[in-house]
XYZ file of C-alpha atoms in Angstrom:
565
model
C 0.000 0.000 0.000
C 1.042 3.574 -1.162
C 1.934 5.976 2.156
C -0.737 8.016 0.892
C -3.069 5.188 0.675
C -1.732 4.778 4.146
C -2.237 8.516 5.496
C -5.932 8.121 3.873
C -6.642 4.766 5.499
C -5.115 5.768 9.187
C -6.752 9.418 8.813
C -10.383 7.261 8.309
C -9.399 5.001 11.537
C -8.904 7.960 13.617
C -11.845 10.224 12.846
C -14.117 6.876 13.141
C -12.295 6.253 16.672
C -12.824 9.941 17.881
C -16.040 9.820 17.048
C -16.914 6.751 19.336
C -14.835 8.319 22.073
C -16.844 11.492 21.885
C -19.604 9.427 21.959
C -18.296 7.335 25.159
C -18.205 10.923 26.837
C -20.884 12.776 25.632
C -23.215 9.191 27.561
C -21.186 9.113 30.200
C -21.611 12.715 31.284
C -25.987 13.456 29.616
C -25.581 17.058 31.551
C -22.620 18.229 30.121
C -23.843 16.648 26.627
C -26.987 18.574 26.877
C -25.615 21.776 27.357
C -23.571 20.915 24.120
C -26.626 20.692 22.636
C -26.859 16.893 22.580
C -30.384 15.758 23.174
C -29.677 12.091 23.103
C -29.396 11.601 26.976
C -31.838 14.861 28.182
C -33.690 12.176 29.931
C -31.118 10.696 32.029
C -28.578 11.906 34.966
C -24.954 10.801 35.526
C -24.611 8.041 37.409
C -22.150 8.554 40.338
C -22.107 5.632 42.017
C -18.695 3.555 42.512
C -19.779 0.461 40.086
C -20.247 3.615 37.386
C -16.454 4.513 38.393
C -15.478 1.141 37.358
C -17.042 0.993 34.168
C -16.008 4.462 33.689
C -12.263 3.830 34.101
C -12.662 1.092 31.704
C -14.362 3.007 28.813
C -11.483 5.874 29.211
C -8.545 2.889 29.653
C -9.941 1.642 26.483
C -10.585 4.726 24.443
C -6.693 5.564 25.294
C -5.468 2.211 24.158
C -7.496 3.429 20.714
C -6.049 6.716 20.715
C -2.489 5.514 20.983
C -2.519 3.179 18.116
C -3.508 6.168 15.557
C 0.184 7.231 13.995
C -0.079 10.697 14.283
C 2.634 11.174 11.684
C 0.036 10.051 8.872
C -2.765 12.528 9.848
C -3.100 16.034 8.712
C -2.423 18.561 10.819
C -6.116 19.038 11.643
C -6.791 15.643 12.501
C -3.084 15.519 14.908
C -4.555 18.380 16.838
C -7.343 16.772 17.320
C -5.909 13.186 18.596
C -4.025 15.359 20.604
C -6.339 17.477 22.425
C -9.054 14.125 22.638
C -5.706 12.259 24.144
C -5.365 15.199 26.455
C -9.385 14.946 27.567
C -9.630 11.587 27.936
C -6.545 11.177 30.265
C -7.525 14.101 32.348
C -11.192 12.547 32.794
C -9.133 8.958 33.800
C -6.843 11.265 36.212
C -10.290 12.790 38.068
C -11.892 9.640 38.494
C -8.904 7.708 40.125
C -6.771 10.688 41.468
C -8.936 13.521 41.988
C -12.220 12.266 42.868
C -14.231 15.149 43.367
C -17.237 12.930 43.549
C -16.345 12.392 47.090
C -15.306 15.113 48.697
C -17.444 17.907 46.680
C -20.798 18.348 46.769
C -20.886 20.767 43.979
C -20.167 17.942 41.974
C -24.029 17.019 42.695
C -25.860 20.200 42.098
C -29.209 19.507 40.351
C -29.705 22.540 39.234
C -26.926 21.573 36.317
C -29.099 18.814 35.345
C -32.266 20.729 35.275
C -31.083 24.716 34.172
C -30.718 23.774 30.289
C -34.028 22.485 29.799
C -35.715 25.235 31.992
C -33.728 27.735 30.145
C -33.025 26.895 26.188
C -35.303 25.220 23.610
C -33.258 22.499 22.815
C -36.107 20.294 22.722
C -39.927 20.535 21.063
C -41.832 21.913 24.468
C -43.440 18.511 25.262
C -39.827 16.484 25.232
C -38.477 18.960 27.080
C -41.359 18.658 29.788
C -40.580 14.774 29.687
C -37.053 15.287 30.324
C -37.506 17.355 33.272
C -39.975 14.504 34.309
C -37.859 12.087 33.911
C -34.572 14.178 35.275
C -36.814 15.065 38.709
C -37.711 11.444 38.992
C -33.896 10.432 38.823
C -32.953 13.233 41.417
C -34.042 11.473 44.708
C -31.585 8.100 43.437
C -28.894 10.483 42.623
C -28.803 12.257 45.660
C -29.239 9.688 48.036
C -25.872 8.581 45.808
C -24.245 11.541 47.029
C -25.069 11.354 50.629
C -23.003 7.853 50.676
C -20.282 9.159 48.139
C -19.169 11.996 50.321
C -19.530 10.236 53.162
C -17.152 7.755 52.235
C -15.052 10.128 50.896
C -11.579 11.852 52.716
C -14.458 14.900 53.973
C -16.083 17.575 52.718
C -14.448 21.435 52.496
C -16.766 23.773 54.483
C -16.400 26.651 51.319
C -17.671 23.201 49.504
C -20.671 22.781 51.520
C -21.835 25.906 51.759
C -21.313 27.258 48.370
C -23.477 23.985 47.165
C -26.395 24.893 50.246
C -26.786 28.199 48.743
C -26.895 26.649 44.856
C -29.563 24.233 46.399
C -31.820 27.428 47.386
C -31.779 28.583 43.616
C -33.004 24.406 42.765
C -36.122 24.964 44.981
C -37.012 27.926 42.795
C -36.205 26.139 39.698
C -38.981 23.186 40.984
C -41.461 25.584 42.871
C -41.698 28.131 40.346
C -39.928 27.701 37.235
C -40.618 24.702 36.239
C -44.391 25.049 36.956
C -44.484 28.091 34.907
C -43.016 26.606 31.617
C -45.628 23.318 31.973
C -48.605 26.205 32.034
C -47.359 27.436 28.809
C -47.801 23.705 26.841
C -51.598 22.277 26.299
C -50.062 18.309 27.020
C -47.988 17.858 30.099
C -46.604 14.569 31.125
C -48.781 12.604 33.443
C -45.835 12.161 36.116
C -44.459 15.358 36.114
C -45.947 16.942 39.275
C -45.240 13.646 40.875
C -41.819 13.531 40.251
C -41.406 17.093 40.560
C -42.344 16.423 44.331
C -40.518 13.778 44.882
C -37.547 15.778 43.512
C -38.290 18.658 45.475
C -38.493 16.183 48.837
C -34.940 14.485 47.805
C -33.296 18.229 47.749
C -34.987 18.956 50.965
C -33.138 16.058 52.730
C -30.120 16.410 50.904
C -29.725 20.202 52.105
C -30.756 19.115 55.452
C -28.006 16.460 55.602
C -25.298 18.953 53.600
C -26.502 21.325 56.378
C -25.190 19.184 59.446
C -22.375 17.880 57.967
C -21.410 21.784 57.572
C -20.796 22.475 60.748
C -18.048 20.167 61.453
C -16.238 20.656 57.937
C -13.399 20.722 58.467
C -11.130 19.283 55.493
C -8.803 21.588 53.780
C -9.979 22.496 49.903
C -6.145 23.426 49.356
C -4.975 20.757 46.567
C -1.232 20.285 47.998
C 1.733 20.632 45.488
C 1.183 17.186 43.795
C -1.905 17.181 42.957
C -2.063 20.760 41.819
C 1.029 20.214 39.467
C -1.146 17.582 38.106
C -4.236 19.439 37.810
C -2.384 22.424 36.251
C -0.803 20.443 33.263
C -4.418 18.919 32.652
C -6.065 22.133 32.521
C -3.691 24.191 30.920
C -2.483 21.598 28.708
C 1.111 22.950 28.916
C 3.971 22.079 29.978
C 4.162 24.939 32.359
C 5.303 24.343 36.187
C 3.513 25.706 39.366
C 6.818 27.537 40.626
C 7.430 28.791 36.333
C 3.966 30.313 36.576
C 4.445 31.498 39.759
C 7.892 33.363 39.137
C 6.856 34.545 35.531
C 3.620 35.578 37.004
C 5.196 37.991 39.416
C 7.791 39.653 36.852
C 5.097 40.692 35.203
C 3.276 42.125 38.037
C 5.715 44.484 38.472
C 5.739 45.514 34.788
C 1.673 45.958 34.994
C 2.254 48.377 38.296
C 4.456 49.992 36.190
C 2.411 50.789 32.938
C -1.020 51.431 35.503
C 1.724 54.180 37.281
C 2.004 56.063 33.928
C -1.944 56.407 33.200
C -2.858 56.972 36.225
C -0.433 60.450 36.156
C -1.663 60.511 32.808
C -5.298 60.240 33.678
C -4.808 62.765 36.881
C -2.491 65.632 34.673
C 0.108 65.240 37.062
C 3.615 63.911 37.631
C 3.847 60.518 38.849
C 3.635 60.127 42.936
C 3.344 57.535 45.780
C 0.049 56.542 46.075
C -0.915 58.091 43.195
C -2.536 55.008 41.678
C -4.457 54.034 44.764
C -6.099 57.329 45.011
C -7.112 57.774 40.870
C -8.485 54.594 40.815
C -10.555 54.876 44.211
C -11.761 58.397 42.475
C -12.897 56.763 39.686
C -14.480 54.029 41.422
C -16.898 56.881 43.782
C -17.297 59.070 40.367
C -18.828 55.903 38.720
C -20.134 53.884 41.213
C -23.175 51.557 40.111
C -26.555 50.952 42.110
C -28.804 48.082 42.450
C -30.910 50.060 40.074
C -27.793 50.981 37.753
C -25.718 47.934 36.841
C -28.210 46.804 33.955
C -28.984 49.828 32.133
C -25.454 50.649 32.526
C -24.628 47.270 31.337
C -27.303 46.997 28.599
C -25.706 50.078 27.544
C -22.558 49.141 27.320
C -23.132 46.513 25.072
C -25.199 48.483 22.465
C -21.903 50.684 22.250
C -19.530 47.604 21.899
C -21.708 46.147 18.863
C -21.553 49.449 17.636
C -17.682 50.457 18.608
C -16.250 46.730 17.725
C -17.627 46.721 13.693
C -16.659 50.262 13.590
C -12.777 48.883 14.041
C -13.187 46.152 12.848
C -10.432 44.269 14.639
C -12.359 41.413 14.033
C -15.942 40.048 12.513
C -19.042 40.483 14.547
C -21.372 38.400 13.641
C -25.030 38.989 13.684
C -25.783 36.557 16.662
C -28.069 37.689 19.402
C -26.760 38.531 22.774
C -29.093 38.505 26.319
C -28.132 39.991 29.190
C -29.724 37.997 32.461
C -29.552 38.394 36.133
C -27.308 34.392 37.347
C -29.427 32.177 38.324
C -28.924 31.112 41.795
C -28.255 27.745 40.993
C -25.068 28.837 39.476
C -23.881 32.076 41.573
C -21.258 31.709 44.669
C -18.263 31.525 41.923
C -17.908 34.322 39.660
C -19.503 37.315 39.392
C -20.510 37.355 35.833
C -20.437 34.492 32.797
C -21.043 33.499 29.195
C -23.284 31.037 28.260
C -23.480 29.979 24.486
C -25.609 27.927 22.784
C -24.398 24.150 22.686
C -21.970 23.795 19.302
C -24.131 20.675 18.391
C -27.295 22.398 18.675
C -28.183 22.425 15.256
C -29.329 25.908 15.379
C -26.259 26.906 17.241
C -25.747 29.956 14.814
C -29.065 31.363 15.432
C -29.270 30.850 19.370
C -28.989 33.179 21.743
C -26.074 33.914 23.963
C -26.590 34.525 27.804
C -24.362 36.968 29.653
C -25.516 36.332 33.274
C -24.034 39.145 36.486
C -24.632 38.109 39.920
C -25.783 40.501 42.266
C -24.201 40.878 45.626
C -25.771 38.820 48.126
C -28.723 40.059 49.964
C -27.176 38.656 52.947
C -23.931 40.846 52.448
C -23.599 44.195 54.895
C -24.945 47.734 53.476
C -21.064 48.325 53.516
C -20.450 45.434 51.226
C -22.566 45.878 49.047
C -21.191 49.820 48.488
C -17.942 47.984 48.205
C -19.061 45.813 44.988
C -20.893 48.375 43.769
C -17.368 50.689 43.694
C -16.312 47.549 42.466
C -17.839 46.975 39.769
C -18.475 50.924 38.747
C -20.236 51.994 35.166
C -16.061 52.460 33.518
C -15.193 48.642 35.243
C -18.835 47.453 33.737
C -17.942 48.163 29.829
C -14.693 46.087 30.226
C -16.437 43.124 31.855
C -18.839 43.365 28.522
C -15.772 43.839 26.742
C -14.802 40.679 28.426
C -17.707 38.275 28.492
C -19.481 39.778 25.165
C -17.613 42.554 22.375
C -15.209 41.740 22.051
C -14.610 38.632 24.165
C -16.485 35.456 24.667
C -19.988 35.922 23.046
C -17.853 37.254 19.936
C -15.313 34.052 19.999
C -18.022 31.934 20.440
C -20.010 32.485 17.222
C -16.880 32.116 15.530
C -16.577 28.623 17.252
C -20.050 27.667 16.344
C -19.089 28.268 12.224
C -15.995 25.771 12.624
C -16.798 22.801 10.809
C -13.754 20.545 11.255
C -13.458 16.717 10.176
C -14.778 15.314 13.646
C -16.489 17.009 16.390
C -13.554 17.249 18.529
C -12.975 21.115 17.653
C -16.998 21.727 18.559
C -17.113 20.162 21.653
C -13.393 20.377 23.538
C -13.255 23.584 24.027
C -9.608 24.837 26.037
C -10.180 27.102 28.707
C -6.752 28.922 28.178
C -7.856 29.635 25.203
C -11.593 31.011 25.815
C -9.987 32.939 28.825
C -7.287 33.865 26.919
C -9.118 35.138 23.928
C -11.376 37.440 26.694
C -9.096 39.050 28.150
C -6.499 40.052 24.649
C -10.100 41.103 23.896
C -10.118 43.900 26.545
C -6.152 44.387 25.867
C -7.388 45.396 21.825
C -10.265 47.215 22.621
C -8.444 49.545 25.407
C -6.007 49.831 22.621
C -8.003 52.119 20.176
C -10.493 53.377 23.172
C -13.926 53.151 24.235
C -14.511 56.040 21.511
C -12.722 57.640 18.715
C -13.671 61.462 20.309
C -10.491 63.321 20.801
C -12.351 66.243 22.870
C -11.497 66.195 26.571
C -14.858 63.764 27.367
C -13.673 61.468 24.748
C -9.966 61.773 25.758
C -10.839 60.805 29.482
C -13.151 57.974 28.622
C -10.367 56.166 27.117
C -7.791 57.080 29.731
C -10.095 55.807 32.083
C -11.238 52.682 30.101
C -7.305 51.767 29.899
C -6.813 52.326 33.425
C -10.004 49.569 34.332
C -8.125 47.389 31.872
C -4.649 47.926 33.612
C -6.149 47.387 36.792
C -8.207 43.807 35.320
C -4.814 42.970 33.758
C -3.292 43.349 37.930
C -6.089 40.785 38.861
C -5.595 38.415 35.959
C -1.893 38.267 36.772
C -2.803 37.954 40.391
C -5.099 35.169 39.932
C -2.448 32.985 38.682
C -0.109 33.493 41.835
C -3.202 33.217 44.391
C -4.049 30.388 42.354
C -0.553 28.677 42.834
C 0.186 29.839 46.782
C -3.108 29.136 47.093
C -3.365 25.565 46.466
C 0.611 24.572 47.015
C -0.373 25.947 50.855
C 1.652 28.890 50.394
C -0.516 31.806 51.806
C -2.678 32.213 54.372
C -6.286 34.217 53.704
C -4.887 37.498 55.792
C -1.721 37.299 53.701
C -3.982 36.710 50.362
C -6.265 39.229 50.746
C -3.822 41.837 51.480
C -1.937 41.122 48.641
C -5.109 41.858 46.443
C -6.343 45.208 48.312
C -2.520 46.635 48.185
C -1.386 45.469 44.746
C -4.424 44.620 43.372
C -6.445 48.137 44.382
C -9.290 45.153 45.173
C -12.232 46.401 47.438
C -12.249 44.146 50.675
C -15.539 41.984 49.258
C -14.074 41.276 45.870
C -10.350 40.080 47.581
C -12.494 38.019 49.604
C -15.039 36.411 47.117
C -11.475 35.668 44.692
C -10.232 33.957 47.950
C -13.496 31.720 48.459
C -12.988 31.403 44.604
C -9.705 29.790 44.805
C -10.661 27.446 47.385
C -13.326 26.290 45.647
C -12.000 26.301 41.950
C -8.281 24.718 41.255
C -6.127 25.659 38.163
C -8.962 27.498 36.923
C -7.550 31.097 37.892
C -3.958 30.361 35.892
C -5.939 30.398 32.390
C -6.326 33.753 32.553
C -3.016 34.569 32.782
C -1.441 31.844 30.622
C -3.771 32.181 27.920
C -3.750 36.252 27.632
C -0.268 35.787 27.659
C -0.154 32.709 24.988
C -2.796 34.597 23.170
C -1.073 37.753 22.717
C 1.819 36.050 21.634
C 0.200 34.018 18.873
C -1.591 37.514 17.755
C 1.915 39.251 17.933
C 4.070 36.410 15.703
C 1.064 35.950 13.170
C 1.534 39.662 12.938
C 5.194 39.296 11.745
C 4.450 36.088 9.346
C 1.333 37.836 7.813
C 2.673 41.450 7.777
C 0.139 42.101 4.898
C -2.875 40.983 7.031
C -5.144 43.490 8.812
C -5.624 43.313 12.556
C -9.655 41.664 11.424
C -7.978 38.947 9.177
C -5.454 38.090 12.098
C -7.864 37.923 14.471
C -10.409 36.039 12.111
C -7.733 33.633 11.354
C -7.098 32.852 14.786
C -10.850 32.332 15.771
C -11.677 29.882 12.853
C -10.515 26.492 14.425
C -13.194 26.173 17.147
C -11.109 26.611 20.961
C -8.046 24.536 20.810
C -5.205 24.859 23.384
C -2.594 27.933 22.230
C 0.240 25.531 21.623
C -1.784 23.733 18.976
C -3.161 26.832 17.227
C 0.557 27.854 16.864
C 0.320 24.546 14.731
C -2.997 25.273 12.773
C -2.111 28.519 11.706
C 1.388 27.620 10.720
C 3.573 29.063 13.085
C-alpha cells in the first residue's frame, strides 16, 4: 500500500475512533452533553455511584489504548490536533476519576440545578420532550442524591467553602422546581402525566439532601487546598502545557511588576500630574466613587454598554461580529457563589447553534452581604469597570469568539465540543487588551480623551487581577498563603475592594487551576496575535484575528500549529 493510501486509510481510523470516544463521553456525562446541545441523553442523569467509576475507568482505559494506536505522523495537521487534544481529555477525565475524585469530597459535583437549568432555560427540545425530560430528570434526582449522601460520606471529607457554596446553589433548585418549572408546563396544552409527581418527589430528595449537607457543615473541616502534587497535576491537565507551578508562579510575578508599572504612567496621565506615591491608589478609588453603580444601575449601565460595543467593535473592525443575538440575564442562583458574571453559548451541536442566543448572566451581591459590602461591589464593579467586563464576556470577548466557534466545521467534532479554557480565557481578556487599545470612543475632545484614559486604566487594573489570579491560584493551592496574607496582597497590589479580595479567595478554594488560564492564555494569546503579525505582515488586525478564531477553541500551543507558526 502507497503511504498516501496509508495517510488516507489511518486518517479514516482515527476520525471513526474519535467519534466513538466522543460518543463514550458525551453518555457518560448526559448534563454536560446537553448543554452541548446533545439531546440524546436529556432524559437521564450521571450516574455517580462507585460500580459507574469502574465501568467508567474502563471506557477511558480503552478509548486511550485506541487513541495511541492512531500514527499521528500520517494525519493532517487538523486531525493531529485533534488526537491530541481528545488524548489530552480523555486522560484528564481517567486522572479525576482515580486521582482527583471530586465525587467524594465535593458536593458541587451534585448540584441539580446543572441537570435541570438547560431544559428550563433553552429550547433544545420541542416543548413537550423537554417537559418529559424534566420529568424524567426530577424522577432520577431522589436516586442520585441519596448517591451523594453515601459518596461523600465515604469520601476523605467535605471542604466547608464546599458545603456551603453547594447549600446556597440548592436554594436557587427549589425555585427552579417551585416556580420555574411550573411556569413553563402552564405554557404547553399536554404535560406529562408524572411530572408533578416527580417534581415532588424531587423537590423532597433536595430537601433532605440540604438538610443532611446542612449538618455535615458544621463540622467541615477538610482543607480544599490541593497540595503541590496534585495541583502540578491538575495544572498540566487544565492548561495543557507544559508549564510548572513555581514557572507560573515566578513569571507571574515579573510581570506584576511591569503591569504596576504601565497602571503608574496612566494613572499620572489620567490625573495631569507627575507621577507620585500613592498616586494610583487614590485615581483609581476616584474613579471608582465618580462611577459607582446601584442596584438600580448595573443593567442599564450594562445593557448600555453593550449596544456601544456592537456598535464600537464593527466600527474597528479588529475582528468580525457576527449577527448573533446577545441577552443579558440576572445568574441564576443555581449557578452564583463563583464568579460574578459568565457566558453562556448555545451548545456547538445544537443544530441551530448559529441562530441561538447567547446569555451573559451578572450576579448581584448577596442580599445577605452588609450595606457596607454591598457599596464595596458596587465601587467595584463601577459603570467604567462594567464596559470592560462586557468587553470581556461579550464585544469583544467570549460571546464574539463563540459564534466564531459555532461556524468551525472541522473533520470530527472534537474542535466543537473540547473547548480549552486557556484559550476562551485567553481570547477574553487580549479582547479587553485590543479594545483599550483604540479606546472606548474615537472622540479626541477632553470627554472622549478621558473615557479612554479611564477605560485603559479599568483594563490595567483587570490585567493586575488576571496576573494575580495565577499566583493566588498557585500559593493558594501549594499551601503557600494564608487568607490574611492573600487578601492583602489583592487590596494593596491589586487596588481590590475588601468583598471582591475576599469572594477571589473563596474562589480559589473552591475552583483549582482554573484562575492560571487567565493569565497563561492572555499571555499565549497575545503572543500568537503578535508572531502571526510578523508572518502575515500584509494581514489586517480583522484577518489576524479572524484567522485565529476559525478552528473552534483549541489549546494555544496547537493553534501555533494550525495557523502555521
Amino acid at each position: 500500500m502507497s503511504s498516501s493510501a496509508d495517510a488516507a486509510e489511518m486518517t479514516r481510523r482515527f476520525r471513526e475512533v474519535a467519534e466513538g470516544v466522543l460518543d463514550a463521553l458525551l453518555s457518560d456525562a448526559p448534563e454536560w452533553a446537553l448543554e452541548l446541545g446533545d439531546v440524546r441523553g436529556a432524559h437521564r442523569l450521571t450516574d455517580h455511584s462507585s460500580e459507574a467509576d469502574v465501568r467508567r475507568v474502563a471506557v477511558l482505559t480503552d478509548a486511550l489504548g485506541s487513541l495511541d494506536e492512531i500514527d499521528q505522523d500520517l494525519l493532517p495537521p487538523g486531525d493531529a490536533v485533534d488526537l491530541e487534544v481528545l488524548r489530552c481529555r480523555v486522560s484528564a477525565d481517567l486522572w479525576h476519576t482515580t486521582e482527583l475524585r471530586p465525587h467524594t469530597w465535593d458536593p458541587l459535583t451534585y448540584t441539580p440545578g446543572e441537570a435541570l437549568s438547560p431544559l428550563l432555560e433553552r429550547d433544545s427540545l420541542p416543548l413537550p420532550e423537554r417537559l418529559e425530560a424534566l420529568a424524567a430528570r426530577c424522577a432520577a434526582l431522589p436516586d442520585q442524591l441519596s448517591t451523594a449522601r453515601h459518596r461523600l460520606s465515604e469520601g476523605p471529607g467535605i471542604p466547608r467553602v464546599h458545603a456551603e457554596t453547594a447549600l446556597n446553589r440548592l436554594s436557587g433548585v427549589r425555585v427552579l422546581l417551585t416556580d420555574d418549572l411550573p411556569a413553563l408546563a402552564l405554557t404547553s396544552s399536554t404535560t406529562p402525566p408524572g411530572l408533578d409527581r416527580a417534581r415532588e418527589a424531587a423537590l423532597a430528595a433536595v430537601e433532605e439532601y440540604a438538610s443532611w449537607l446542612r449538618a455535615e457543615a458544621e463540622f467541615a473541616t477538610a482543607d480544599p487546598r490541593l497540595g503541590e502534587r496534585v495541583f502540578a497535576a491538575r495544572l498540566w491537565y487544565t492548561l495543557d502545557s507544559e508549564l510548572s507551578p513555581e514557572a507560573l508562579l515566578v513569571r507571574a510575578e515579573s510581570d506584576l511588576i511591569a503591569t504596576e508599572e504601565e497602571l503608574a504612567e496612566v494613572a499620572a496621565e489620567y490625573e495631569g500630574r507627575s507621577r507620585r506615591p500613592g498616586q494610583v491608589a487614590e485615581v483609581l478609588a476616584s474613579l471608582a466613587r465618580e462611577h459607582a453603580t446601584t442596584g438600580d444601575t448595573v443593567w442599564p449601565i450594562a445593557e448600555e454598554a453593550l449596544a456601544h460595543l456592537y456598535r464600537r467593535v464593527r466600527e474597528l473592525d479588529v475582528v468580525t461580529v457576527h449577527d448573533a443575538p446577545i441577552r443579558l440575564a440576572p445568574m441564576p442562583e443555581t449557578r452564583r457563589g463563583v464568579t460574578v458574571a459568565y457566558c453562556d453559548p448555545p451548545g456547538p451541536l445544537d443544530p441551530r447553534v448559529v441562530e441561538q442566543p447567547t446569555l451573559v448572566a451578572v450576579a448581584p451581591p448577596p442580599q445577605h452581604w452588609s450595606r457596607e459590602r454591598r457599596e464595596s461591589f458596587h465601587r467595584e464593579y463601577n459603570g467604567v469597570s462594567l464596559r470592560g467586563l462586557m468587553a470581556h464576556e461579550a464585544l469583544p470577548g467570549h460571546a464574539l469568539q463563540s459564534t466564531h466557534a459555532a461556524r468551525h466545521e472541522g473533520s470530527t467534532r472534537v474542535g466543537r465540543v473540547l473547548w480549552s479554557g486557556t484559550f476562551v480565557e485567553g481570547w477574553a481578556v487580549h479582547a479587553e487588551s485590543v479594545l483599550a487599545r483604540h479606546g472606548w470612543t474615537e472622540g479626541t475632545d477632553v470627554s472622549g480623551r478621558r473615557d479612554n484614559l479611564a477605560l485603559r486604566l479599568v483594563q490595567l487594573k483587570t490585567r493586575l487581577r488576571v496576573i494575580l489570579n495565577a499566583i493566588l491560584d498557585v500559593r493558594v493551592h501549594t499551601k503557600d498563603v494564608s487568607e490574611a496574607e492573600a487578601i492583602t496582597l489583592l487590596v494593596q497590589r491589586g487596588h481590590q475592594g475588601e468583598g471582591e479580595a475576599h469572594g477571589k479567595w473563596r474562589r480559589a478554594e473552591l475552583t483549582s487551576a482554573q484562575l492560571s488560564t487567565y493569565y497563561v492564555g492572555r499571555s499565549e494569546i497575545a503572543d500568537i496575535a503578535r508572531d502571526l503579525g510578523r508572518v502575515r505582515p500584509k494581514w489586517s488586525e480583522r484577518e489576524r484575528h479572524d484567522a485565529m478564531l476559525a478552528h473552534g477553541a483549541p489549546p494555544p500551543r496547537h493553534l501555533r500549529t494550525l495557523l502555521g507558526l
